Amino acid sequence: MNTEIATTESPESTDMAVQAAVQMLNAGEAIGLPTETVYGLAADAFNEEAVGKIFEAKGRPRFDPLIVHLPSKAALADVAVVSEELEKVVNVLTNQFWPGPLTILLPKKPAVPDIVTAGLDTVAVRMSEHPVFRKIIKEFGRPLAAPSANRFGRISPTSAAAVQEELGGLIPLIVDGGACGRGLESTIVRLEPPEGGEVTAKGKKKKPRIEIVRAGPITAEDLKNFGIVIRPRRGARAEAVAGAPGQMASHYAPATPLRVLTDPGDFEPEPGKRYGLLSFRGEAEDGYLSLTDWSEVAVLSPGSGKMMEAAIRFFFLLRKLDNSGVDEIIAEPMADRGLGMAMMDRLRRASTRVPEDE
Ligand code: TXA
Ligand code: MG
């Protein structure tokens, strides 16, 4: 199959790309689209055959459910049931964070085909804030099922070129919307109403529970004003048990072995082996640069070490190291809070050896 790439560099080319995308979606195709987090492989969520093409192109097992993207907040009612007890927290979160990188797990409406949710009675929903994605989904007018546009278990794509590398020849169209502004997949949350009613005996308001199932751009710190935040359990296996079927150990993995080196003092390079370093700041004082004669060094946020910059560059640099031909990637750890929590989660999953503190 020939994969066409539609650019969006001018208003005219954007219009053409939007028309081409909507035409493909109406024809039941799965296509690569930009979102603010990572590129998605999108298809009509209500068309089982189209959704089947997503699983086929990705090589994704059918027990791993997809995220449903909405054309508007009002469309939430078409795919999910919002119970009376969750109405308040859902309204607050969607007003605050939609459109944006927050995915909410809710009981699904029967209209959502089982293939989308892998037979679960819940559906993962979000509304992307990417301007090109919004144009396309508005014009299309219906929800789009879209996982990240990578082959199953591989590094998420944050550029059209990365989608081409992953799925070129397998899908008919990629819309190039530039580099993703957030760089990490959306935060996924599960909600629980306040226990035993909305107010305490003293008339104080009780808070709902917001459980982070996958750490992402909307951080625990961002969410804590809106409920009692439950942080994700460390380690892929714990999360699989917690009920996020796709959160398995092989997720986000480069083909090259990767290790998070918590203590630079632990590094004993094997002679003849080529190592690549994924560094946070690229500063000698952090103790990693001088450990060995690195074949490749990729710096997430040179000098100042800004989490937001690191997040944007994270998958791009991981992909670059993976393609560089080194035998092993060594990653510096980051602070396990804010966006650092999301990146450490991806690094732990990408690593072949789970660090001791799991
Ligand atoms: O930012 C994102 O979320 C990107 C863009 C394209 O929107 N999408 C994305 O989709 O990361 P994907 O399929 O790569 O990851 C979705 C995760 C999977 O781990 C899947 O198992 C989980 O969400 N998930 C989907 N529906 C679920 C459900 N009903 N219950 C629990 N987990 C669910
Ligand atoms: Mg993914």
PDB file of N, CA and C in Angstrom, residues 143-176:
ATOM      1  N   PRO A 143     -17.148  10.149  16.888  1.00  0.00           N
ATOM      2  CA  PRO A 143     -15.960   9.775  17.672  1.00  0.00           C
ATOM      3  C   PRO A 143     -14.964   8.940  16.861  1.00  0.00           C
ATOM      4  N   LEU A 144     -13.689   9.121  17.168  1.00  0.00           N
ATOM      5  CA  LEU A 144     -12.625   8.356  16.505  1.00  0.00           C
ATOM      6  C   LEU A 144     -11.908   7.492  17.538  1.00  0.00           C
ATOM      7  N   ALA A 145     -11.788   6.208  17.235  1.00  0.00           N
ATOM      8  CA  ALA A 145     -10.939   5.345  18.057  1.00  0.00           C
ATOM      9  C   ALA A 145      -9.512   5.557  17.580  1.00  0.00           C
ATOM     10  N   ALA A 146      -8.588   5.793  18.505  1.00  0.00           N
ATOM     11  CA  ALA A 146      -7.196   6.022  18.080  1.00  0.00           C
ATOM     12  C   ALA A 146      -6.194   5.676  19.171  1.00  0.00           C
ATOM     13  N   PRO A 147      -5.451   4.594  18.949  1.00  0.00           N
ATOM     14  CA  PRO A 147      -4.290   4.327  19.804  1.00  0.00           C
ATOM     15  C   PRO A 147      -3.090   5.075  19.234  1.00  0.00           C
ATOM     16  N   SER A 148      -1.964   5.032  19.906  1.00  0.00           N
ATOM     17  CA  SER A 148      -0.744   5.634  19.367  1.00  0.00           C
ATOM     18  C   SER A 148      -0.376   4.910  18.065  1.00  0.00           C
ATOM     19  N   ALA A 149       0.182   5.677  17.118  1.00  0.00           N
ATOM     20  CA  ALA A 149       0.387   5.144  15.758  1.00  0.00           C
ATOM     21  C   ALA A 149       1.738   4.438  15.608  1.00  0.00           C
ATOM     22  N   ASN A 150       2.014   3.521  16.523  1.00  0.00           N
ATOM     23  CA  ASN A 150       3.236   2.723  16.446  1.00  0.00           C
ATOM     24  C   ASN A 150       2.859   1.256  16.316  1.00  0.00           C
ATOM     25  N   ARG A 151       3.805   0.442  15.836  1.00  0.00           N
ATOM     26  CA  ARG A 151       3.602  -1.001  15.873  1.00  0.00           C
ATOM     27  C   ARG A 151       3.469  -1.395  17.334  1.00  0.00           C
ATOM     28  N   PHE A 152       2.714  -2.431  17.628  1.00  0.00           N
ATOM     29  CA  PHE A 152       2.419  -2.818  18.998  1.00  0.00           C
ATOM     30  C   PHE A 152       3.694  -2.993  19.838  1.00  0.00           C
ATOM     31  N   GLY A 153       3.690  -2.344  21.013  1.00  0.00           N
ATOM     32  CA  GLY A 153       4.796  -2.510  21.944  1.00  0.00           C
ATOM     33  C   GLY A 153       6.008  -1.653  21.635  1.00  0.00           C
ATOM     34  N   ARG A 154       5.942  -0.833  20.561  1.00  0.00           N
ATOM     35  CA  ARG A 154       7.112  -0.049  20.180  1.00  0.00           C
ATOM     36  C   ARG A 154       6.975   1.400  20.659  1.00  0.00           C
ATOM     37  N   ILE A 155       8.003   2.193  20.354  1.00  0.00           N
ATOM     38  CA  ILE A 155       8.057   3.577  20.819  1.00  0.00           C
ATOM     39  C   ILE A 155       6.972   4.426  20.131  1.00  0.00           C
ATOM     40  N   SER A 156       6.263   5.235  20.917  1.00  0.00           N
ATOM     41  CA  SER A 156       5.203   6.084  20.364  1.00  0.00           C
ATOM     42  C   SER A 156       5.797   7.126  19.425  1.00  0.00           C
ATOM     43  N   PRO A 157       5.088   7.447  18.317  1.00  0.00           N
ATOM     44  CA  PRO A 157       5.590   8.431  17.349  1.00  0.00           C
ATOM     45  C   PRO A 157       5.162   9.852  17.705  1.00  0.00           C
ATOM     46  N   THR A 158       6.094  10.788  17.661  1.00  0.00           N
ATOM     47  CA  THR A 158       5.764  12.187  17.945  1.00  0.00           C
ATOM     48  C   THR A 158       6.000  13.069  16.710  1.00  0.00           C
ATOM     49  N   SER A 159       6.164  12.435  15.557  1.00  0.00           N
ATOM     50  CA  SER A 159       6.261  13.183  14.303  1.00  0.00           C
ATOM     51  C   SER A 159       5.691  12.306  13.196  1.00  0.00           C
ATOM     52  N   ALA A 160       5.348  12.958  12.065  1.00  0.00           N
ATOM     53  CA  ALA A 160       4.810  12.190  10.935  1.00  0.00           C
ATOM     54  C   ALA A 160       5.866  11.219  10.410  1.00  0.00           C
ATOM     55  N   ALA A 161       7.137  11.641  10.463  1.00  0.00           N
ATOM     56  CA  ALA A 161       8.215  10.766   9.988  1.00  0.00           C
ATOM     57  C   ALA A 161       8.289   9.488  10.823  1.00  0.00           C
ATOM     58  N   ALA A 162       8.051   9.629  12.114  1.00  0.00           N
ATOM     59  CA  ALA A 162       8.078   8.448  12.990  1.00  0.00           C
ATOM     60  C   ALA A 162       6.899   7.522  12.676  1.00  0.00           C
ATOM     61  N   VAL A 163       5.733   8.097  12.331  1.00  0.00           N
ATOM     62  CA  VAL A 163       4.588   7.264  11.951  1.00  0.00           C
ATOM     63  C   VAL A 163       4.918   6.505  10.663  1.00  0.00           C
ATOM     64  N   GLN A 164       5.551   7.228   9.732  1.00  0.00           N
ATOM     65  CA  GLN A 164       5.952   6.608   8.466  1.00  0.00           C
ATOM     66  C   GLN A 164       6.886   5.432   8.730  1.00  0.00           C
ATOM     67  N   GLU A 165       7.832   5.636   9.653  1.00  0.00           N
ATOM     68  CA  GLU A 165       8.781   4.585  10.010  1.00  0.00           C
ATOM     69  C   GLU A 165       8.053   3.367  10.595  1.00  0.00           C
ATOM     70  N   GLU A 166       7.022   3.629  11.402  1.00  0.00           N
ATOM     71  CA  GLU A 166       6.286   2.545  12.064  1.00  0.00           C
ATOM     72  C   GLU A 166       5.292   1.858  11.129  1.00  0.00           C
ATOM     73  N   LEU A 167       4.524   2.648  10.387  1.00  0.00           N
ATOM     74  CA  LEU A 167       3.355   2.098   9.693  1.00  0.00           C
ATOM     75  C   LEU A 167       3.332   2.371   8.193  1.00  0.00           C
ATOM     76  N   GLY A 168       4.435   2.959   7.676  1.00  0.00           N
ATOM     77  CA  GLY A 168       4.501   3.221   6.244  1.00  0.00           C
ATOM     78  C   GLY A 168       4.249   1.943   5.452  1.00  0.00           C
ATOM     79  N   GLY A 169       3.400   2.035   4.410  1.00  0.00           N
ATOM     80  CA  GLY A 169       3.078   0.863   3.611  1.00  0.00           C
ATOM     81  C   GLY A 169       1.887   0.086   4.148  1.00  0.00           C
ATOM     82  N   LEU A 170       1.495   0.381   5.399  1.00  0.00           N
ATOM     83  CA  LEU A 170       0.391  -0.370   6.009  1.00  0.00           C
ATOM     84  C   LEU A 170      -0.885   0.450   6.105  1.00  0.00           C
ATOM     85  N   ILE A 171      -0.761   1.785   5.963  1.00  0.00           N
ATOM     86  CA  ILE A 171      -1.942   2.655   6.047  1.00  0.00           C
ATOM     87  C   ILE A 171      -1.922   3.615   4.851  1.00  0.00           C
ATOM     88  N   PRO A 172      -3.108   4.107   4.421  1.00  0.00           N
ATOM     89  CA  PRO A 172      -3.149   4.917   3.202  1.00  0.00           C
ATOM     90  C   PRO A 172      -2.738   6.373   3.387  1.00  0.00           C
ATOM     91  N   LEU A 173      -2.847   6.914   4.616  1.00  0.00           N
ATOM     92  CA  LEU A 173      -2.626   8.357   4.785  1.00  0.00           C
ATOM     93  C   LEU A 173      -2.065   8.699   6.162  1.00  0.00           C
ATOM     94  N   ILE A 174      -1.105   9.647   6.154  1.00  0.00           N
ATOM     95  CA  ILE A 174      -0.635  10.248   7.407  1.00  0.00           C
ATOM     96  C   ILE A 174      -0.792  11.753   7.244  1.00  0.00           C
ATOM     97  N   VAL A 175      -1.481  12.395   8.180  1.00  0.00           N
ATOM     98  CA  VAL A 175      -1.560  13.855   8.160  1.00  0.00           C
ATOM     99  C   VAL A 175      -0.420  14.393   9.022  1.00  0.00           C
ATOM    100  N   ASP A 176       0.437  15.194   8.404  1.00  0.00           N
ATOM    101  CA  ASP A 176       1.594  15.743   9.116  1.00  0.00           C
ATOM    102  C   ASP A 176       1.203  17.053   9.782  1.00  0.00           C
TER     103      ASP A 176
END
